[in-house]
């Protein structure tokens, strides 16, 4: 399975934020800049004219800080930040963790209006692509206007386009070196298929007992991304910390002075990030930097595999050391780590009888020939206070997954551990991984293996999976070169902490006249979260569920300055807005589905996130609220 290529060998629970060491101020850490200025002078004439940026990075040892410590520190400086990590089947962390803070721009779209916030005039000037400027807040450097959000995002990426340095012999550049980080909500489908734009026709459904269900109060944007041209990257394989920024490329790329000046400015940016990481949170006035040497050891001996574990869904979840300890730290830092608490029980939108009723309605559409399969979901909501930071800490250890993410902005927090890729575009090749058919994990290795065999012999599950593999082939075929689409790794079992699935891989080579947005539109939303045929399934989902899904069933990830994309499906996640948290999970419905079993499947899929919420909440002392 693909992943965000995250990394971390440290146990985030081994010491608390209060233990964030003063030894950071006087450690001896080696540092070097890559590529060198001489190298850039050599390759600059070869770089295409449309490239406006170029990444440079500084290497440091990564044994003095973890990604969890780093994101906690960054949250104290910026309410807009992210952390992307990855782990495969409890055995091995992915190579890279990506962190960002203080974005250059914040771009969102809802109700036909693009909202763009930035301190850079060249980004605010993108309003010229809009039909009408509705609002311009000069004091906050924010502008709102009517426009196609995909075109605005395309223009943003053009302004920051960077080359693939591997083509010029510069290796070891991470897969993500700056770009847009955020999400496309499920309702983004309305921008792809006009008949699926339900914004003006949103309605509640009448259930089998003839009373109207309450609307889902989640009000996420249809699109929301932050622009990061500087990153903090943990390299687990080499045990290094990479501080990366993108420097400006002058129109005359052969200009020695302009390239040198840009390089110097880039180094200053890297040093400012380093200074932030080297501060002791309990002494924020500290300005001393880590001492530096000429180069790193050439072949550091590392082992980035964790011991194999037989842990299952029934294992006890370790309790995280409380971030409420941060109350002894400066106010800004303590506030960023405010402990999480559930202030009311999680309540399902539909009880078992109600969910079975809408399953029966879906089966009626299947028998009538409207669809072959549809995915119906059931949201849960609760009142909550504090930050999802501790929830993410629990989730990353109790449910390690290929895509683990924590995103925070001024009015929204997202924490999740998704097992499923929506779309990965890497150097011109598109990948998607249909994931359908499931069983809970066994309490012993033998039981676990028996459940896997049972899953692979279940005709209903295999039929559902094969249908989605065919859908993936057709979706990718819309934007791929003729003859390049293929199915690989067919019907493999993939295991996660609480559940196992059947997985296959579908790939194709992107046509030269298409880009990441075309690729996304060809496959969005995932067949595993909608059904087949997709458009009719989405119409039925809207009719039967009657609520906006928000980020659930959408896509979370990044679009890179070099044209790459990595998006996971928005599942196994929790969203917090104001004083409310929401969790959602679904089940695939086919002609012979049993409503009660499908209701249980939605509960199994939500179990990891619910456990993380409850564990984090139980660990937050009431006296600290």
Coordinates of C-alpha atoms in Angstrom, one line a residue:
X1 CA 0.0 0.0 0.0
X2 CA 1.2 3.5 -0.6
X3 CA 1.5 6.0 2.1
X4 CA 2.6 9.5 3.1
X5 CA 6.1 8.1 3.7
X6 CA 6.1 9.2 7.3
X7 CA 8.6 8.4 10.0
X8 CA 9.1 8.2 13.7
X9 CA 10.9 5.5 15.7
X10 CA 10.4 7.4 19.0
X11 CA 7.6 6.4 21.4
X12 CA 5.7 9.7 21.7
X13 CA 4.6 8.6 25.2
X14 CA 8.1 8.0 26.5
X15 CA 8.4 11.5 27.9
X16 CA 6.1 14.5 28.2
X17 CA 6.2 17.9 26.6
X18 CA 7.3 19.2 30.0
X19 CA 10.4 17.2 29.4
X20 CA 11.2 18.9 26.2
X21 CA 14.8 19.4 26.9
X22 CA 16.9 22.4 27.5
X23 CA 19.7 20.2 26.1
X24 CA 18.5 21.3 22.7
X25 CA 20.2 24.6 23.2
X26 CA 23.7 23.1 23.5
X27 CA 23.7 19.9 21.6
X28 CA 26.3 19.4 18.9
X29 CA 24.4 18.8 15.6
X30 CA 25.9 18.6 12.2
X31 CA 24.4 20.5 9.3
X32 CA 24.8 20.9 5.5
X33 CA 22.8 22.5 2.7
X34 CA 21.7 20.6 -0.4
X35 CA 21.9 21.2 -3.3
X36 CA 25.0 23.4 -3.1
X37 CA 25.0 26.8 -4.8
X38 CA 27.6 25.5 -7.3
X39 CA 25.3 22.7 -8.3
X40 CA 22.4 25.1 -8.8
X41 CA 24.5 27.3 -11.1
X42 CA 25.2 24.2 -13.2
X43 CA 21.7 23.0 -13.6
X44 CA 19.8 26.4 -13.7
X45 CA 20.2 26.8 -17.5
X46 CA 18.5 23.4 -18.0
X47 CA 15.4 24.1 -15.8
X48 CA 12.2 24.9 -17.8
X49 CA 11.1 28.5 -17.9
X50 CA 7.8 27.7 -16.3
X51 CA 9.5 26.7 -13.1
X52 CA 9.4 29.5 -10.5
X53 CA 10.7 27.8 -7.4
X54 CA 13.4 25.3 -6.4
X55 CA 13.7 23.3 -3.1
X56 CA 16.8 23.4 -1.0
X57 CA 17.2 21.7 2.4
X58 CA 19.4 21.5 5.4
X59 CA 20.2 18.2 7.1
X60 CA 20.3 17.8 10.9
X61 CA 20.4 14.8 13.2
X62 CA 16.8 13.8 14.2
X63 CA 17.5 12.1 17.5
X64 CA 16.8 15.1 19.7
X65 CA 13.1 15.6 18.7
X66 CA 10.1 13.6 17.4
X67 CA 7.4 14.6 15.0
X68 CA 4.9 14.8 17.9
X69 CA 7.1 17.1 19.9
X70 CA 7.7 19.2 16.7
X71 CA 4.0 19.6 15.8
X72 CA 3.2 20.5 19.5
X73 CA 5.8 23.3 19.3
X74 CA 4.6 24.5 15.9
X75 CA 1.0 24.6 17.1
X76 CA 2.1 27.1 19.8
X77 CA 3.2 29.5 17.0
X78 CA 0.6 28.9 14.3
X79 CA -3.0 27.8 14.4
X80 CA -2.6 26.6 10.8
X81 CA -0.3 23.5 10.8
X82 CA -0.2 19.9 9.7
X83 CA 1.5 16.6 10.3
X84 CA 1.5 13.7 7.8
X85 CA 2.8 10.3 8.9
X86 CA 2.6 6.6 7.8
X87 CA 3.0 3.1 9.1
X88 CA 2.6 -0.3 7.5
X89 CA 0.9 -3.2 9.5
X90 CA 2.7 -2.3 12.8
X91 CA 6.0 -3.4 11.4
X92 CA 7.6 -0.4 9.8
X93 CA 7.2 3.3 9.7
X94 CA 7.3 4.9 6.3
X95 CA 10.4 6.8 5.5
X96 CA 9.2 10.4 5.9
X97 CA 7.1 12.5 8.2
X98 CA 6.0 15.9 6.8
X99 CA 5.2 19.0 9.0
X100 CA 4.3 22.5 8.1
X101 CA 3.2 25.7 9.8
X102 CA 2.6 29.4 9.1
X103 CA 1.3 28.8 5.5
X104 CA 1.8 31.3 2.7
X105 CA -1.9 31.1 1.9
X106 CA -5.2 29.6 3.1
X107 CA -7.6 28.8 0.3
X108 CA -11.1 27.5 0.7
X109 CA -14.3 27.1 -1.3
X110 CA -18.0 26.8 -0.4
X111 CA -21.3 28.0 -1.7
X112 CA -19.8 29.2 -4.9
X113 CA -17.2 31.5 -3.3
X114 CA -13.4 31.2 -3.1
X115 CA -11.9 32.6 0.0
X116 CA -8.1 33.4 -0.2
X117 CA -6.0 34.6 2.7
X118 CA -2.4 35.5 2.1
X119 CA 0.3 38.1 2.8
X120 CA 1.6 37.8 -0.7
X121 CA 0.1 40.1 -3.3
X122 CA 0.7 37.8 -6.2
X123 CA -1.7 35.3 -4.6
X124 CA -4.3 37.9 -3.8
X125 CA -4.1 39.0 -7.4
X126 CA -5.6 35.6 -8.4
X127 CA -9.0 37.2 -7.8
X128 CA -8.7 38.5 -11.3
X129 CA -9.7 35.0 -12.4
X130 CA -13.0 35.4 -10.6
X131 CA -16.3 36.7 -11.9
X132 CA -17.0 39.0 -9.0
X133 CA -15.1 40.2 -6.0
X134 CA -17.6 39.8 -3.2
X135 CA -15.4 40.9 -0.2
X136 CA -12.0 42.3 0.3
X137 CA -10.7 42.5 3.9
X138 CA -7.6 44.6 3.6
X139 CA -6.6 44.3 7.3
X140 CA -6.7 40.5 7.2
X141 CA -5.2 40.2 3.7
X142 CA -8.3 38.2 2.7
X143 CA -10.3 38.3 -0.5
X144 CA -13.6 36.5 -1.4
X145 CA -14.7 36.0 -5.0
X146 CA -16.7 33.8 -7.3
X147 CA -14.5 31.5 -9.3
X148 CA -13.9 27.9 -10.3
X149 CA -11.7 26.8 -7.3
X150 CA -9.8 24.2 -9.4
X151 CA -8.6 26.9 -11.7
X152 CA -7.4 29.0 -8.7
X153 CA -5.5 26.1 -7.2
X154 CA -4.0 25.4 -10.6
X155 CA -2.8 29.0 -10.9
X156 CA -1.4 28.8 -7.3
X157 CA 0.7 25.8 -8.3
X158 CA 1.9 27.5 -11.5
X159 CA 3.2 30.4 -9.4
X160 CA 5.2 27.9 -7.3
X161 CA 6.0 25.3 -9.9
X162 CA 9.3 23.5 -9.2
X163 CA 11.4 21.0 -11.2
X164 CA 11.9 17.3 -10.4
X165 CA 15.5 17.6 -9.2
X166 CA 16.1 13.9 -9.7
X167 CA 16.1 14.6 -13.5
X168 CA 19.2 16.7 -12.9
X169 CA 21.1 14.1 -10.8
X170 CA 20.1 15.5 -7.4
X171 CA 18.9 12.5 -5.4
X172 CA 17.3 12.1 -2.0
X173 CA 14.7 14.9 -2.4
X174 CA 11.6 13.7 -0.5
X175 CA 8.5 12.8 -2.4
X176 CA 6.8 16.0 -1.1
X177 CA 8.9 19.2 -1.2
X178 CA 6.2 21.8 -0.8
X179 CA 2.7 22.5 -2.1
X180 CA -0.9 22.5 -1.1
X181 CA -2.0 20.4 2.0
X182 CA -5.7 20.0 2.8
X183 CA -8.9 18.2 1.7
X184 CA -11.6 17.9 -0.9
X185 CA -14.9 17.2 0.9
X186 CA -17.2 14.6 -0.5
X187 CA -19.4 17.4 -1.8
X188 CA -16.6 18.4 -4.2
X189 CA -18.3 16.0 -6.5
X190 CA -20.7 18.8 -7.4
X191 CA -17.9 20.5 -9.2
X192 CA -17.2 17.4 -11.3
X193 CA -20.8 16.4 -12.1
X194 CA -23.3 19.3 -12.2
X195 CA -26.2 17.0 -11.5
X196 CA -24.6 16.0 -8.2
X197 CA -24.4 19.6 -6.9
X198 CA -26.8 19.1 -4.0
X199 CA -26.0 22.4 -2.3
X200 CA -29.3 24.0 -3.3
X201 CA -31.4 20.9 -2.8
X202 CA -30.2 19.6 0.6
X203 CA -33.1 18.0 2.4
X204 CA -33.7 15.7 5.3
X205 CA -35.2 12.2 4.7
X206 CA -38.2 10.7 6.2
X207 CA -37.4 7.4 7.9
X208 CA -39.6 4.4 8.2
X209 CA -41.4 5.8 11.3
X210 CA -42.3 9.0 9.4
X211 CA -40.3 11.5 11.4
X212 CA -37.7 13.9 10.0
X213 CA -34.1 13.2 10.9
X214 CA -32.1 16.2 12.0
X215 CA -29.6 17.7 9.6
X216 CA -25.9 16.9 10.0
X217 CA -24.5 20.1 11.6
X218 CA -21.0 19.6 10.1
X219 CA -20.3 22.7 7.9
X220 CA -16.9 21.9 6.4
X221 CA -15.9 23.7 3.2
X222 CA -16.1 21.8 -0.1
X223 CA -12.4 22.5 -0.6
X224 CA -9.8 23.7 1.9
X225 CA -6.0 23.9 1.4
X226 CA -3.1 25.6 2.9
X227 CA 0.0 26.5 0.9
X228 CA 3.4 25.5 2.4
X229 CA 6.6 26.4 0.6
X230 CA 8.7 25.4 3.7
X231 CA 8.6 22.1 5.4
X232 CA 10.1 20.2 8.3
X233 CA 10.7 16.6 7.3
X234 CA 11.8 13.6 9.4
X235 CA 13.8 11.0 7.4
X236 CA 13.5 7.8 9.4
X237 CA 15.8 5.8 7.1
X238 CA 18.8 8.1 7.6
X239 CA 17.8 9.3 11.0
X240 CA 18.0 12.9 9.8
X241 CA 15.8 16.0 10.1
X242 CA 15.4 17.9 6.8
X243 CA 14.5 21.6 6.9
X244 CA 13.3 22.5 3.4
X245 CA 12.3 25.7 1.7
X246 CA 11.6 26.7 -1.9
X247 CA 13.7 29.6 -3.3
X248 CA 12.7 31.9 -6.1
X249 CA 14.1 31.3 -9.5
X250 CA 14.7 34.5 -11.5
X251 CA 13.3 34.6 -15.0
X252 CA 16.9 34.8 -16.2
X253 CA 18.0 31.6 -14.5
X254 CA 21.6 32.1 -15.6
X255 CA 21.9 35.2 -13.5
X256 CA 24.6 34.4 -10.9
X257 CA 23.7 37.3 -8.6
X258 CA 20.0 36.6 -8.5
X259 CA 20.4 32.9 -7.9
X260 CA 23.0 33.6 -5.1
X261 CA 20.7 36.2 -3.5
X262 CA 17.8 33.7 -3.6
X263 CA 20.0 31.0 -2.1
X264 CA 21.1 33.3 0.7
X265 CA 17.5 34.2 1.5
X266 CA 16.6 30.5 1.5
X267 CA 19.4 29.7 4.0
X268 CA 18.1 32.5 6.3
X269 CA 14.6 30.9 6.1
X270 CA 16.1 27.5 7.0
X271 CA 18.0 29.0 9.9
X272 CA 14.8 30.7 11.2
X273 CA 13.0 27.3 11.2
X274 CA 16.0 25.7 13.0
X275 CA 15.9 28.4 15.6
X276 CA 12.2 27.6 16.3
X277 CA 12.9 23.9 16.7
X278 CA 15.9 24.6 19.0
X279 CA 13.9 26.7 21.5
X280 CA 13.0 25.3 24.9
X281 CA 9.2 25.8 25.1
X282 CA 9.6 26.6 28.8
X283 CA 12.0 29.4 27.9
X284 CA 10.6 30.9 24.7
X285 CA 13.1 33.8 24.8
X286 CA 16.0 31.5 24.1
X287 CA 17.7 32.5 20.9
X288 CA 20.8 30.3 20.9
X289 CA 21.1 28.0 17.9
X290 CA 22.4 24.5 17.7
X291 CA 26.1 24.5 16.9
X292 CA 26.9 23.3 13.4
X293 CA 29.7 21.4 11.6
X294 CA 30.6 20.9 8.0
X295 CA 28.9 17.7 7.1
X296 CA 27.0 14.6 8.2
X297 CA 28.5 11.2 8.6
X298 CA 28.2 9.5 5.2
X299 CA 26.7 6.1 6.2
X300 CA 24.8 6.3 9.5
X301 CA 23.8 2.9 10.7
X302 CA 20.1 2.8 11.4
X303 CA 17.3 0.3 11.7
X304 CA 13.9 1.7 10.9
X305 CA 11.9 -1.4 11.5
X306 CA 9.9 -1.8 14.7
X307 CA 9.6 -5.3 16.3
X308 CA 6.8 -7.4 14.9
X309 CA 3.8 -7.3 17.1
X310 CA 1.0 -9.8 17.6
X311 CA -1.3 -7.1 19.0
X312 CA -4.9 -7.2 17.9
X313 CA -8.0 -5.1 18.2
X314 CA -8.5 -6.6 21.6
X315 CA -5.2 -5.3 23.0
X316 CA -5.3 -2.6 25.6
X317 CA -4.6 0.9 24.2
X318 CA -1.7 2.6 26.0
X319 CA -2.7 5.7 27.8
X320 CA -0.8 8.8 26.5
X321 CA 0.9 11.0 29.1
X322 CA -1.4 13.9 29.5
X323 CA -0.6 17.1 27.5
X324 CA -2.4 18.9 30.3
X325 CA 1.0 18.9 31.9
X326 CA 1.6 21.8 29.5
X327 CA -0.3 24.0 31.8
X328 CA 3.0 24.8 33.5
X329 CA 4.4 26.1 30.3
X330 CA 3.9 29.5 28.7
X331 CA 0.2 30.3 27.9
X332 CA 0.5 30.0 24.1
X333 CA 2.2 26.6 24.3
X334 CA -0.1 25.3 26.9
X335 CA -3.2 26.4 24.9
X336 CA -2.0 24.6 21.8
X337 CA -1.9 21.3 23.8
X338 CA -5.2 21.7 25.6
X339 CA -6.4 18.3 26.6
X340 CA -9.4 16.7 24.9
X341 CA -12.7 15.8 26.6
X342 CA -15.9 14.4 25.4
X343 CA -18.6 16.5 27.0
X344 CA -21.5 14.2 25.9
X345 CA -21.8 10.6 24.7
X346 CA -21.2 9.8 21.0
X347 CA -24.7 9.4 19.5
X348 CA -25.4 7.7 16.1
X349 CA -27.5 9.6 13.6
X350 CA -29.4 6.4 12.8
X351 CA -30.1 3.6 15.3
X352 CA -30.1 0.0 14.1
X353 CA -33.7 -0.1 13.0
X354 CA -33.4 3.2 11.1
X355 CA -30.2 2.1 9.3
X356 CA -31.8 -1.2 8.4
X357 CA -34.7 0.7 6.8
X358 CA -32.4 2.7 4.5
X359 CA -30.5 -0.5 3.6
X360 CA -33.8 -2.0 2.5
X361 CA -34.5 1.1 0.4
X362 CA -31.0 0.7 -1.2
X363 CA -31.6 -3.0 -1.9
X364 CA -34.9 -2.0 -3.7
X365 CA -32.9 0.3 -6.0
X366 CA -30.4 -2.6 -6.7
X367 CA -33.3 -5.0 -7.5
X368 CA -34.8 -2.4 -9.8
X369 CA -31.5 -2.3 -11.7
X370 CA -30.6 1.3 -10.8
X371 CA -27.3 0.3 -9.2
X372 CA -25.2 -2.8 -8.4
X373 CA -23.8 -1.5 -5.1
X374 CA -24.0 1.5 -2.9
X375 CA -22.1 2.6 0.3
X376 CA -24.3 4.0 3.1
X377 CA -22.8 5.7 6.0
X378 CA -23.9 6.5 9.6
X379 CA -22.5 9.6 11.4
X380 CA -21.9 9.9 15.1
X381 CA -21.7 13.3 17.0
X382 CA -20.8 14.5 20.4
X383 CA -20.1 17.7 22.3
X384 CA -16.4 18.1 23.1
X385 CA -13.8 20.6 24.3
X386 CA -10.1 20.9 24.0
X387 CA -7.9 19.9 21.1
X388 CA -7.7 16.7 19.0
X389 CA -4.0 16.6 19.5
X390 CA -4.2 13.8 22.2
X391 CA -6.7 12.0 20.1
X392 CA -4.2 11.8 17.2
X393 CA -1.5 10.7 19.6
X394 CA -3.7 7.7 20.6
X395 CA -4.8 7.0 17.1
X396 CA -1.3 6.8 15.6
X397 CA -0.2 4.2 18.1
X398 CA -3.5 2.2 18.5
X399 CA -4.4 2.2 14.8
X400 CA -1.2 2.8 12.7
X401 CA -2.1 3.1 9.1
X402 CA -0.6 4.1 5.7
X403 CA -2.1 7.5 5.9
X404 CA -2.1 9.3 9.3
X405 CA -2.8 13.0 9.5
X406 CA -3.4 15.8 11.9
X407 CA -4.5 19.2 10.4
X408 CA -5.5 22.3 12.4
X409 CA -6.7 25.7 11.2
X410 CA -8.6 28.6 12.8
X411 CA -11.9 26.9 12.9
X412 CA -11.3 23.2 12.2
X413 CA -9.2 20.2 13.5
X414 CA -8.9 16.8 11.7
X415 CA -7.2 13.7 13.1
X416 CA -7.3 10.4 11.2
X417 CA -5.6 7.2 10.2
X418 CA -6.9 6.1 6.8
X419 CA -6.0 2.8 5.3
X420 CA -7.0 3.6 1.8
X421 CA -5.5 5.5 -1.1
X422 CA -7.8 7.5 -3.3
X423 CA -5.2 8.5 -5.8
X424 CA -1.4 8.7 -6.0
X425 CA 0.2 10.5 -8.9
X426 CA 4.0 10.0 -8.9
X427 CA 6.2 11.1 -11.9
X428 CA 3.3 10.6 -14.4
X429 CA 1.9 7.3 -13.1
X430 CA -1.5 7.1 -11.4
X431 CA -2.2 4.5 -8.7
X432 CA -5.4 3.6 -6.9
X433 CA -6.0 0.8 -4.4
X434 CA -9.6 -0.5 -4.2
X435 CA -10.3 -1.6 -0.6
X436 CA -13.5 -3.6 0.0
X437 CA -14.6 -6.6 1.9
X438 CA -13.7 -6.6 5.6
X439 CA -13.5 -8.7 8.8
X440 CA -12.6 -7.8 12.4
X441 CA -9.1 -8.8 13.5
X442 CA -8.8 -12.1 15.4
X443 CA -7.8 -12.3 19.1
X444 CA -5.1 -14.8 18.2
X445 CA -2.8 -15.3 15.1
X446 CA -4.7 -18.5 14.3
X447 CA -8.1 -16.9 14.5
X448 CA -6.8 -13.9 12.5
X449 CA -5.7 -16.2 9.7
X450 CA -9.0 -18.1 9.7
X451 CA -10.9 -14.9 9.4
X452 CA -8.7 -13.9 6.5
X453 CA -9.4 -17.2 4.7
X454 CA -13.1 -16.7 5.4
X455 CA -13.0 -13.3 3.9
X456 CA -11.3 -14.5 0.7
X457 CA -14.0 -17.2 0.3
X458 CA -17.0 -14.9 0.9
X459 CA -18.8 -14.6 -2.4
X460 CA -20.5 -11.4 -1.4
X461 CA -17.3 -9.7 -0.3
X462 CA -15.4 -10.8 -3.4
X463 CA -18.2 -9.6 -5.7
X464 CA -18.1 -6.2 -4.0
X465 CA -14.3 -6.0 -4.3
X466 CA -14.2 -7.1 -8.0
X467 CA -16.9 -4.5 -8.8
X468 CA -14.8 -1.8 -7.3
X469 CA -11.6 -3.0 -9.1
X470 CA -13.5 -2.7 -12.4
X471 CA -14.7 0.7 -11.4
X472 CA -11.1 1.8 -10.6
X473 CA -9.9 0.5 -14.1
X474 CA -12.6 2.5 -15.8
X475 CA -11.9 5.6 -13.8
X476 CA -8.2 5.6 -14.4
X477 CA -8.8 4.7 -18.1
X478 CA -10.5 8.1 -18.6
X479 CA -7.2 9.9 -18.2
X480 CA -4.6 7.3 -18.8
X481 CA -2.7 6.5 -22.0
X482 CA -4.4 3.7 -24.0
X483 CA -3.1 0.3 -23.0
X484 CA -1.4 1.5 -19.9
X485 CA -4.0 0.5 -17.3
X486 CA -3.3 -2.7 -15.4
X487 CA -4.4 -4.5 -12.2
X488 CA -1.6 -5.6 -9.9
X489 CA -1.4 -7.2 -6.4
X490 CA -4.9 -8.6 -6.9
X491 CA -7.0 -9.6 -3.9
X492 CA -4.4 -9.3 -1.2
X493 CA -5.3 -9.2 2.5
X494 CA -4.2 -6.0 4.3
X495 CA -4.4 -5.8 8.1
X496 CA -4.9 -2.9 10.5
X497 CA -5.4 -2.7 14.2
X498 CA -9.1 -3.4 14.3
X499 CA -10.0 -4.6 10.9
X500 CA -8.7 -6.4 7.7
X501 CA -9.6 -5.8 4.1
X502 CA -9.2 -7.2 0.6
X503 CA -7.0 -4.9 -1.5
X504 CA -5.8 -4.7 -5.1
X505 CA -3.8 -2.1 -7.0
X506 CA -4.8 -0.4 -10.3
X507 CA -2.3 1.8 -12.2
X508 CA -2.0 3.7 -15.5
X509 CA 0.2 6.3 -17.1
X510 CA -1.3 9.8 -17.2
X511 CA -1.9 11.3 -20.6
X512 CA 0.3 14.4 -21.4
X513 CA -2.7 16.7 -21.8
X514 CA -3.9 15.9 -18.3
X515 CA -2.8 17.0 -14.8
X516 CA -3.4 16.1 -11.2
X517 CA -6.8 17.7 -11.1
X518 CA -8.0 15.8 -14.2
X519 CA -6.7 12.6 -12.5
X520 CA -8.6 13.4 -9.3
X521 CA -11.8 14.2 -11.1
X522 CA -11.7 10.9 -13.0
X523 CA -11.8 8.9 -9.8
X524 CA -13.6 11.1 -7.2
X525 CA -15.3 10.1 -5.1
X526 CA -13.9 6.7 -4.5
X527 CA -16.1 3.8 -5.6
X528 CA -15.4 2.2 -2.2
X529 CA -17.3 5.2 -0.6
X530 CA -20.0 5.6 -3.3
X531 CA -20.9 2.6 -5.4
X532 CA -21.5 1.5 -9.0
X533 CA -22.6 3.0 -11.3
X534 CA -21.1 5.9 -9.4
X535 CA -23.3 8.9 -10.4
X536 CA -26.5 7.1 -9.7
X537 CA -25.1 5.7 -6.5
X538 CA -24.3 9.2 -5.3
X539 CA -27.8 10.4 -6.1
X540 CA -29.2 7.5 -4.0
X541 CA -26.7 8.2 -1.2
X542 CA -28.0 11.8 -1.1
X543 CA -31.6 10.7 -1.0
X544 CA -31.2 8.1 1.7
X545 CA -28.6 9.7 4.0
X546 CA -30.0 13.1 3.6
X547 CA -27.0 14.9 5.1
X548 CA -23.7 16.4 3.9
X549 CA -20.9 14.0 4.4
X550 CA -18.2 16.7 4.6
X551 CA -14.7 15.3 4.7
X552 CA -15.9 11.7 5.1
X553 CA -15.6 10.0 1.7
X554 CA -13.6 12.9 0.3
X555 CA -9.8 13.2 -0.1
X556 CA -7.0 14.4 2.3
X557 CA -3.4 14.9 1.3
X558 CA -1.2 17.1 -0.8
X559 CA -0.6 18.5 -4.3
X560 CA 3.1 19.0 -4.9
X561 CA 4.8 21.9 -6.7
X562 CA 6.4 19.5 -9.1
X563 CA 3.0 18.1 -10.2
X564 CA 2.7 15.0 -8.0
X565 CA -0.3 14.2 -5.7
X566 CA -1.0 11.9 -2.9
X567 CA -4.6 11.7 -1.6
X568 CA -6.1 9.2 0.8
X569 CA -9.8 8.6 1.2
X570 CA -11.4 10.5 4.1
X571 CA -12.2 7.6 6.4
X572 CA -11.2 6.6 10.0
X573 CA -11.1 10.2 11.0
X574 CA -12.7 12.6 13.4
X575 CA -13.5 16.3 12.7
X576 CA -13.9 18.9 15.4
X577 CA -15.6 22.2 14.7
X578 CA -16.4 24.5 17.6
X579 CA -17.7 22.3 20.4
X580 CA -18.7 19.3 18.3
X581 CA -16.9 16.3 17.1
X582 CA -18.1 14.0 14.3
X583 CA -17.1 10.5 13.2
X584 CA -18.6 8.7 10.2
X585 CA -18.4 5.1 8.8
X586 CA -20.1 3.2 6.1
X587 CA -20.9 -0.2 4.7
X588 CA -21.2 -1.5 1.1
X589 CA -24.7 -2.6 0.2
X590 CA -25.4 -5.2 -2.5
X591 CA -28.5 -7.2 -3.5
X592 CA -28.2 -9.8 -0.6
X593 CA -26.9 -7.5 2.2
X594 CA -28.3 -8.0 5.7
X595 CA -29.1 -4.7 7.3
X596 CA -28.1 -5.7 10.8
X597 CA -24.7 -7.1 9.6
X598 CA -24.1 -3.9 7.7
X599 CA -24.9 -1.8 10.8
X600 CA -22.4 -3.9 12.8
X601 CA -19.8 -3.3 10.0
X602 CA -20.2 0.5 10.4
X603 CA -19.6 0.1 14.1
X604 CA -16.5 -2.0 13.5
X605 CA -15.0 0.6 11.1
X606 CA -15.6 3.4 13.6
X607 CA -14.2 1.5 16.5
X608 CA -10.6 2.7 16.3
X609 CA -11.5 6.3 16.2
X610 CA -14.1 6.0 19.0
X611 CA -11.6 4.2 21.2
X612 CA -9.1 7.0 20.5
X613 CA -11.6 9.7 21.5
X614 CA -12.6 7.9 24.7
X615 CA -9.0 7.1 25.7
X616 CA -7.9 10.7 25.2
X617 CA -10.9 12.0 27.0
X618 CA -10.5 9.7 30.0
X619 CA -6.9 10.9 30.3
X620 CA -7.8 14.6 30.6
X621 CA -8.4 15.6 34.2
X622 CA -11.7 17.4 34.8
X623 CA -9.9 19.8 37.1
X624 CA -8.0 21.1 34.0
X625 CA -11.1 22.0 32.0

